[in-house]
mmCIF file of C-alpha atoms and ligand atoms in Angstrom:
data_model
loop_
_atom_site.group_PDB
_atom_site.id
_atom_site.type_symbol
_atom_site.label_atom_id
_atom_site.label_comp_id
_atom_site.label_asym_id
_atom_site.label_seq_id
_atom_site.Cartn_x
_atom_site.Cartn_y
_atom_site.Cartn_z
ATOM 1 C CA MET A 8 60.999 100.283 94.656
ATOM 2 C CA ASP A 9 58.551 103.114 95.521
ATOM 3 C CA ALA A 10 58.210 105.648 92.689
ATOM 4 C CA ASP A 11 59.614 108.436 94.822
ATOM 5 C CA TRP A 12 62.777 106.476 96.078
ATOM 6 C CA GLU A 13 65.228 109.074 94.501
ATOM 7 C CA ALA A 14 63.793 112.126 96.463
ATOM 8 C CA ARG A 15 63.682 109.954 99.639
ATOM 9 C CA ALA A 16 67.170 108.699 99.189
ATOM 10 C CA GLU A 17 68.565 112.279 98.812
ATOM 11 C CA ALA A 18 66.687 113.318 101.944
ATOM 12 C CA TYR A 19 67.897 110.192 103.852
ATOM 13 C CA ILE A 20 71.527 110.882 103.016
ATOM 14 C CA THR A 21 71.298 114.604 103.791
ATOM 15 C CA GLY A 22 70.527 113.423 107.335
ATOM 16 C CA VAL A 23 73.207 110.797 107.546
ATOM 17 C CA PHE A 24 75.935 113.136 106.210
ATOM 18 C CA ALA A 25 74.987 116.323 108.116
ATOM 19 C CA ALA A 26 77.951 118.194 109.314
ATOM 20 C CA ASP A 27 80.625 116.221 107.641
ATOM 21 C CA SER A 28 83.613 118.238 106.625
ATOM 22 C CA SER A 29 86.011 115.530 105.631
ATOM 23 C CA GLY A 30 85.108 115.303 101.915
ATOM 24 C CA HIS A 31 82.122 113.037 102.507
ATOM 25 C CA ASP A 32 79.413 115.461 102.688
ATOM 26 C CA VAL A 33 76.087 114.802 101.003
ATOM 27 C CA TRP A 34 77.143 116.597 97.829
ATOM 28 C CA HIS A 35 79.801 113.875 97.239
ATOM 29 C CA SER A 36 77.102 111.243 96.966
ATOM 30 C CA ILE A 37 75.035 113.637 94.774
ATOM 31 C CA ARG A 38 77.817 114.257 92.346
ATOM 32 C CA VAL A 39 78.600 110.419 92.292
ATOM 33 C CA TYR A 40 74.939 109.796 91.440
ATOM 34 C CA ARG A 41 74.833 112.360 88.596
ATOM 35 C CA THR A 42 78.253 111.112 87.118
ATOM 36 C CA ALA A 43 76.978 107.476 87.563
ATOM 37 C CA MET A 44 73.796 108.222 85.713
ATOM 38 C CA SER A 45 75.720 109.800 82.738
ATOM 39 C CA ILE A 46 77.890 106.750 82.405
ATOM 40 C CA CYS A 47 74.944 104.479 82.870
ATOM 41 C CA SER A 48 73.304 106.095 79.827
ATOM 42 C CA GLU A 49 76.217 104.941 77.612
ATOM 43 C CA GLU A 50 76.532 101.481 79.039
ATOM 44 C CA LYS A 51 74.047 99.017 77.512
ATOM 45 C CA GLY A 52 72.465 96.611 79.936
ATOM 46 C CA ALA A 53 73.011 98.518 83.176
ATOM 47 C CA ASP A 54 69.920 98.902 85.348
ATOM 48 C CA PRO A 55 69.551 102.730 86.164
ATOM 49 C CA VAL A 56 67.604 101.990 89.441
ATOM 50 C CA ILE A 57 70.339 99.744 90.786
ATOM 51 C CA VAL A 58 73.097 102.424 89.650
ATOM 52 C CA GLY A 59 71.239 105.188 91.098
ATOM 53 C CA ALA A 60 70.356 103.711 94.453
ATOM 54 C CA ALA A 61 73.865 102.191 94.814
ATOM 55 C CA ALA A 62 75.442 105.657 93.955
ATOM 56 C CA LEU A 63 73.183 107.566 96.552
ATOM 57 C CA LEU A 64 73.739 105.072 99.185
ATOM 58 C CA HIS A 65 77.420 104.036 98.435
ATOM 59 C CA ASP A 66 78.946 105.920 101.642
ATOM 60 C CA VAL A 67 76.187 105.696 104.252
ATOM 61 C CA ASP A 68 77.805 102.577 105.898
ATOM 62 C CA ASP A 69 81.525 103.785 105.236
ATOM 63 C CA ARG A 70 83.895 102.790 107.937
ATOM 64 C CA LYS A 71 85.570 106.187 107.918
ATOM 65 C CA LEU A 72 82.273 107.621 109.062
ATOM 66 C CA GLY A 73 81.890 104.930 111.854
ATOM 67 C CA GLY A 74 79.594 102.786 109.826
ATOM 68 C CA ASP A 75 79.486 99.138 109.318
ATOM 69 C CA PRO A 76 80.394 98.208 105.602
ATOM 70 C CA ALA A 77 80.045 94.390 106.219
ATOM 71 C CA GLY A 78 76.466 94.660 107.661
ATOM 72 C CA GLN A 79 75.391 97.642 105.677
ATOM 73 C CA PRO A 80 72.616 98.493 108.073
ATOM 74 C CA LYS A 81 71.822 101.991 106.962
ATOM 75 C CA ALA A 82 71.552 101.007 103.272
ATOM 76 C CA ARG A 83 69.388 97.969 104.215
ATOM 77 C CA TYR A 84 67.157 100.164 106.280
ATOM 78 C CA PHE A 85 66.538 102.607 103.632
ATOM 79 C CA LEU A 86 65.914 99.988 100.984
ATOM 80 C CA LEU A 87 63.330 98.344 103.167
ATOM 81 C CA LYS A 88 61.527 101.791 103.725
ATOM 82 C CA VAL A 89 61.252 102.085 99.881
ATOM 83 C CA HIS A 90 60.106 98.563 99.388
ATOM 84 C CA ALA A 91 62.917 97.477 97.364
ATOM 85 C CA THR A 92 62.522 93.769 96.213
ATOM 86 C CA GLU A 93 64.867 91.191 97.484
ATOM 87 C CA GLU A 94 66.586 91.116 94.089
ATOM 88 C CA GLU A 95 66.996 94.816 94.004
ATOM 89 C CA THR A 96 68.191 94.962 97.636
ATOM 90 C CA GLU A 97 70.769 92.273 96.893
ATOM 91 C CA ALA A 98 72.061 94.002 93.697
ATOM 92 C CA VAL A 99 72.196 97.384 95.384
ATOM 93 C CA LEU A 100 74.203 96.046 98.511
ATOM 94 C CA ARG A 101 76.563 93.984 96.283
ATOM 95 C CA ALA A 102 77.377 96.922 94.135
ATOM 96 C CA ILE A 103 78.073 99.192 97.169
ATOM 97 C CA SER A 104 80.186 96.611 98.854
ATOM 98 C CA GLU A 105 82.605 96.365 95.759
ATOM 99 C CA VAL A 106 83.072 100.154 95.320
ATOM 100 C CA PRO A 107 85.738 101.045 97.820
ATOM 101 C CA PHE A 108 89.297 101.738 97.008
ATOM 102 C CA LYS A 109 91.499 99.757 99.401
ATOM 103 C CA ALA A 110 94.956 99.840 97.752
ATOM 104 C CA SER A 111 96.052 96.218 97.218
ATOM 105 C CA GLY A 112 92.695 95.044 98.454
ATOM 106 C CA THR A 113 90.548 96.805 95.810
ATOM 107 C CA VAL A 114 88.318 94.643 93.745
ATOM 108 C CA VAL A 115 86.902 94.907 90.322
ATOM 109 C CA PRO A 116 82.995 94.854 90.880
ATOM 110 C CA SER A 117 81.304 91.737 89.640
ATOM 111 C CA SER A 118 78.156 93.621 88.137
ATOM 112 C CA LEU A 119 78.167 96.272 85.482
ATOM 113 C CA GLU A 120 76.097 98.578 88.032
ATOM 114 C CA GLY A 121 79.020 98.149 90.593
ATOM 115 C CA LYS A 122 81.569 99.055 87.859
ATOM 116 C CA ILE A 123 79.689 102.156 86.955
ATOM 117 C CA VAL A 124 79.435 103.445 90.610
ATOM 118 C CA GLN A 125 82.912 102.578 91.299
ATOM 119 C CA ASP A 126 84.074 104.672 88.376
ATOM 120 C CA ALA A 127 81.829 107.647 89.366
ATOM 121 C CA ASP A 128 83.049 107.499 93.026
ATOM 122 C CA ARG A 129 86.747 107.467 91.771
ATOM 123 C CA LEU A 130 86.062 110.405 89.303
ATOM 124 C CA ASP A 131 84.982 112.467 92.235
ATOM 125 C CA ALA A 132 88.524 111.890 93.842
ATOM 126 C CA ILE A 133 90.319 113.453 90.865
ATOM 127 C CA GLY A 134 90.145 116.760 89.102
ATOM 128 C CA ALA A 135 89.478 120.022 90.888
ATOM 129 C CA ILE A 136 86.958 118.653 93.266
ATOM 130 C CA GLY A 137 89.264 115.577 94.100
ATOM 131 C CA ILE A 138 92.100 118.046 94.894
ATOM 132 C CA ALA A 139 89.786 119.969 97.101
ATOM 133 C CA ARG A 140 88.504 116.725 98.848
ATOM 134 C CA ALA A 141 92.016 115.488 99.574
ATOM 135 C CA PHE A 142 92.973 118.721 101.309
ATOM 136 C CA ALA A 143 89.654 118.756 103.219
ATOM 137 C CA TYR A 144 90.185 115.133 104.230
ATOM 138 C CA GLY A 145 93.928 115.962 105.304
ATOM 139 C CA GLY A 146 92.891 118.977 107.260
ATOM 140 C CA ALA A 147 90.049 116.975 109.017
ATOM 141 C CA HIS A 148 92.655 114.302 110.015
ATOM 142 C CA LYS A 149 95.215 116.925 111.037
ATOM 143 C CA ARG A 150 97.697 116.100 108.497
ATOM 144 C CA PRO A 151 100.141 118.538 106.886
ATOM 145 C CA MET A 152 99.328 119.299 103.294
ATOM 146 C CA TYR A 153 103.063 118.393 102.329
ATOM 147 C CA ASP A 154 105.933 117.177 104.233
ATOM 148 C CA PRO A 155 109.082 117.074 101.946
ATOM 149 C CA PHE A 156 110.592 114.559 104.606
ATOM 150 C CA ALA A 157 107.571 112.256 104.692
ATOM 151 C CA LYS A 158 108.324 108.629 104.009
ATOM 152 C CA TYR A 159 105.552 106.982 102.207
ATOM 153 C CA SER A 160 105.207 104.087 100.061
ATOM 154 C CA GLY A 161 103.754 104.846 96.573
ATOM 155 C CA ASP A 162 102.597 101.274 96.627
ATOM 156 C CA PRO A 163 100.909 100.792 99.973
ATOM 157 C CA THR A 164 99.296 97.467 101.239
ATOM 158 C CA GLU A 165 95.692 97.672 102.268
ATOM 159 C CA GLU A 166 96.689 98.099 105.867
ATOM 160 C CA GLU A 167 99.051 100.928 105.053
ATOM 161 C CA TYR A 168 96.568 102.607 102.972
ATOM 162 C CA LEU A 169 94.063 102.550 105.718
ATOM 163 C CA ARG A 170 96.482 103.974 108.171
ATOM 164 C CA GLY A 171 96.715 106.981 105.863
ATOM 165 C CA SER A 172 99.452 108.950 104.098
ATOM 166 C CA PRO A 173 101.597 111.248 106.339
ATOM 167 C CA ASP A 174 100.717 114.276 104.222
ATOM 168 C CA THR A 175 98.269 115.002 101.663
ATOM 169 C CA ILE A 176 100.515 115.213 98.661
ATOM 170 C CA SER A 177 101.663 111.694 99.303
ATOM 171 C CA HIS A 178 97.985 110.630 98.826
ATOM 172 C CA PHE A 179 98.136 111.716 95.235
ATOM 173 C CA ARG A 180 100.964 109.023 94.532
ATOM 174 C CA GLN A 181 99.215 106.400 96.814
ATOM 175 C CA LYS A 182 95.854 106.798 95.344
ATOM 176 C CA LEU A 183 94.675 109.674 93.059
ATOM 177 C CA LEU A 184 97.292 109.391 90.252
ATOM 178 C CA LYS A 185 96.438 105.578 89.876
ATOM 179 C CA LEU A 186 92.764 106.093 89.437
ATOM 180 C CA LYS A 187 92.774 106.884 85.658
ATOM 181 C CA GLY A 188 94.427 103.522 84.962
ATOM 182 C CA MET A 189 91.697 101.851 87.000
ATOM 183 C CA MET A 190 88.520 102.807 85.249
ATOM 184 C CA ASN A 191 86.085 100.036 84.244
ATOM 185 C CA THR A 192 84.072 101.710 81.713
ATOM 186 C CA GLU A 193 84.780 103.615 78.358
ATOM 187 C CA ALA A 194 83.018 106.712 79.630
ATOM 188 C CA GLY A 195 84.843 106.522 82.915
ATOM 189 C CA LYS A 196 88.141 106.332 81.086
ATOM 190 C CA ARG A 197 87.393 109.307 78.905
ATOM 191 C CA ILE A 198 86.152 111.544 81.864
ATOM 192 C CA ALA A 199 89.255 110.500 83.838
ATOM 193 C CA GLU A 200 91.611 111.731 81.208
ATOM 194 C CA HIS A 201 91.115 115.376 81.517
ATOM 195 C CA ARG A 202 90.643 115.166 85.447
ATOM 196 C CA HIS A 203 94.130 113.468 85.520
ATOM 197 C CA GLU A 204 95.609 116.143 83.725
ATOM 198 C CA VAL A 205 94.312 118.627 86.193
ATOM 199 C CA LEU A 206 95.984 116.706 89.050
ATOM 200 C CA GLU A 207 99.329 116.641 87.128
ATOM 201 C CA SER A 208 99.328 120.289 86.465
ATOM 202 C CA PHE A 209 98.320 121.093 89.919
ATOM 203 C CA LEU A 210 101.286 119.133 91.405
ATOM 204 C CA GLU A 211 103.656 120.837 88.950
ATOM 205 C CA GLU A 212 102.423 124.255 90.054
ATOM 206 C CA PHE A 213 102.556 123.160 93.790
ATOM 207 C CA ALA A 214 106.141 122.109 93.398
ATOM 208 C CA ASP A 215 107.222 125.180 91.711
ATOM 209 C CA GLU A 216 105.604 127.459 94.290
ATOM 210 C CA TRP A 217 107.105 125.389 96.946
ATOM 211 C CA GLU A 218 110.553 125.955 95.737
ATOM 212 C CA GLY A 219 109.865 129.673 95.219
ATOM 213 C CA LYS A 220 109.645 129.527 91.540
ATOM 214 C CA PHE A 221 107.031 131.591 89.752
ATOM 215 C CA ARG A 222 105.509 131.869 86.339
ATOM 216 C CA THR A 223 104.483 135.118 84.844
HETATM 217 P P1 ADP B 476 85.295 107.347 98.679
HETATM 218 O O1 ADP B 476 84.411 107.102 99.856
HETATM 219 O O2 ADP B 476 84.841 108.497 97.989
HETATM 220 O O3 ADP B 476 85.637 106.176 97.970
HETATM 221 P P2 ADP B 476 87.621 107.497 100.484
HETATM 222 O O4 ADP B 476 86.631 107.330 101.618
HETATM 223 O O5 ADP B 476 88.635 106.740 100.330
HETATM 224 O O6 ADP B 476 86.709 107.827 99.186
HETATM 225 O O7 ADP B 476 88.078 109.010 100.655
HETATM 226 C C1 ADP B 476 87.258 110.143 100.520
HETATM 227 C C2 ADP B 476 87.965 111.284 100.022
HETATM 228 O O8 ADP B 476 89.107 111.642 100.823
HETATM 229 C C3 ADP B 476 88.584 111.022 98.682
HETATM 230 O O9 ADP B 476 88.600 112.156 97.739
HETATM 231 C C4 ADP B 476 89.977 110.719 99.024
HETATM 232 O O10 ADP B 476 90.820 110.910 97.998
HETATM 233 C C5 ADP B 476 90.328 111.497 100.156
HETATM 234 N N1 ADP B 476 91.246 110.730 101.019
HETATM 235 C C6 ADP B 476 91.269 109.476 101.386
HETATM 236 N N2 ADP B 476 92.344 109.284 102.120
HETATM 237 C C7 ADP B 476 93.141 110.192 102.264
HETATM 238 C C8 ADP B 476 94.300 110.673 102.710
HETATM 239 N N3 ADP B 476 95.025 109.912 103.428
HETATM 240 N N4 ADP B 476 94.808 112.066 102.520
HETATM 241 C C9 ADP B 476 94.146 112.951 101.722
HETATM 242 N N5 ADP B 476 92.909 112.553 101.177
HETATM 243 C C10 ADP B 476 92.382 111.343 101.402
HETATM 244 NI NI1 NI B 477 82.519 107.859 97.945
#
């Protein structure tokens, strides 16, 4: 890949994600990139170029943004522009294709690089930022933040998951609280531990405030 591929990838994704307010802005990809590079430095045998490129490009063909995840045209276009070899292109595209969370349709990535990027992507869905993203997404999709009468399945099929939870608090049970137990790497498991606690204490505070209880 050309030596300046990272700066060009950041510029490229800034254009692709311009004006997104559903939690998929360019900063999500940049955070995933930073977290993935930290995890990568602890994982022997992972190729940092594949991890970095897959992290920065992991959402450019996302179906939620009207992309084509099967053909991956945007990721392919960018890799061609920075002169990625055939081997690099294949490794990056494969890692990206295995990242998404699809409830029962989720896969464990076949490569170490894919496992690292999947962990980094999931870590951005938990903790303080994960909470903010969930409500940003819920608002963008016109869902109530909480509906006490909402019927949801805590264990949705892939199809039910894609249809979306009726309210954002349900999404915590459908996805966010499960992520800690789904980490692939040791570093991912360690980082998830604290971010999971942040989710749990947030849910406790939310429930108390909803009931009109307060802490002093
Ligand atoms: P990513 O592309 O980062 O893997 P998704 O595309 O599944 O994640 O979702 C993007 C963000 O929106 C995540 O933080 C996720 O938790 C949140 N999100 C996805 N579906 C819902 C939903 N039904 N309600 C609230 N937040 C959601
Ligand atoms: Ni993502």
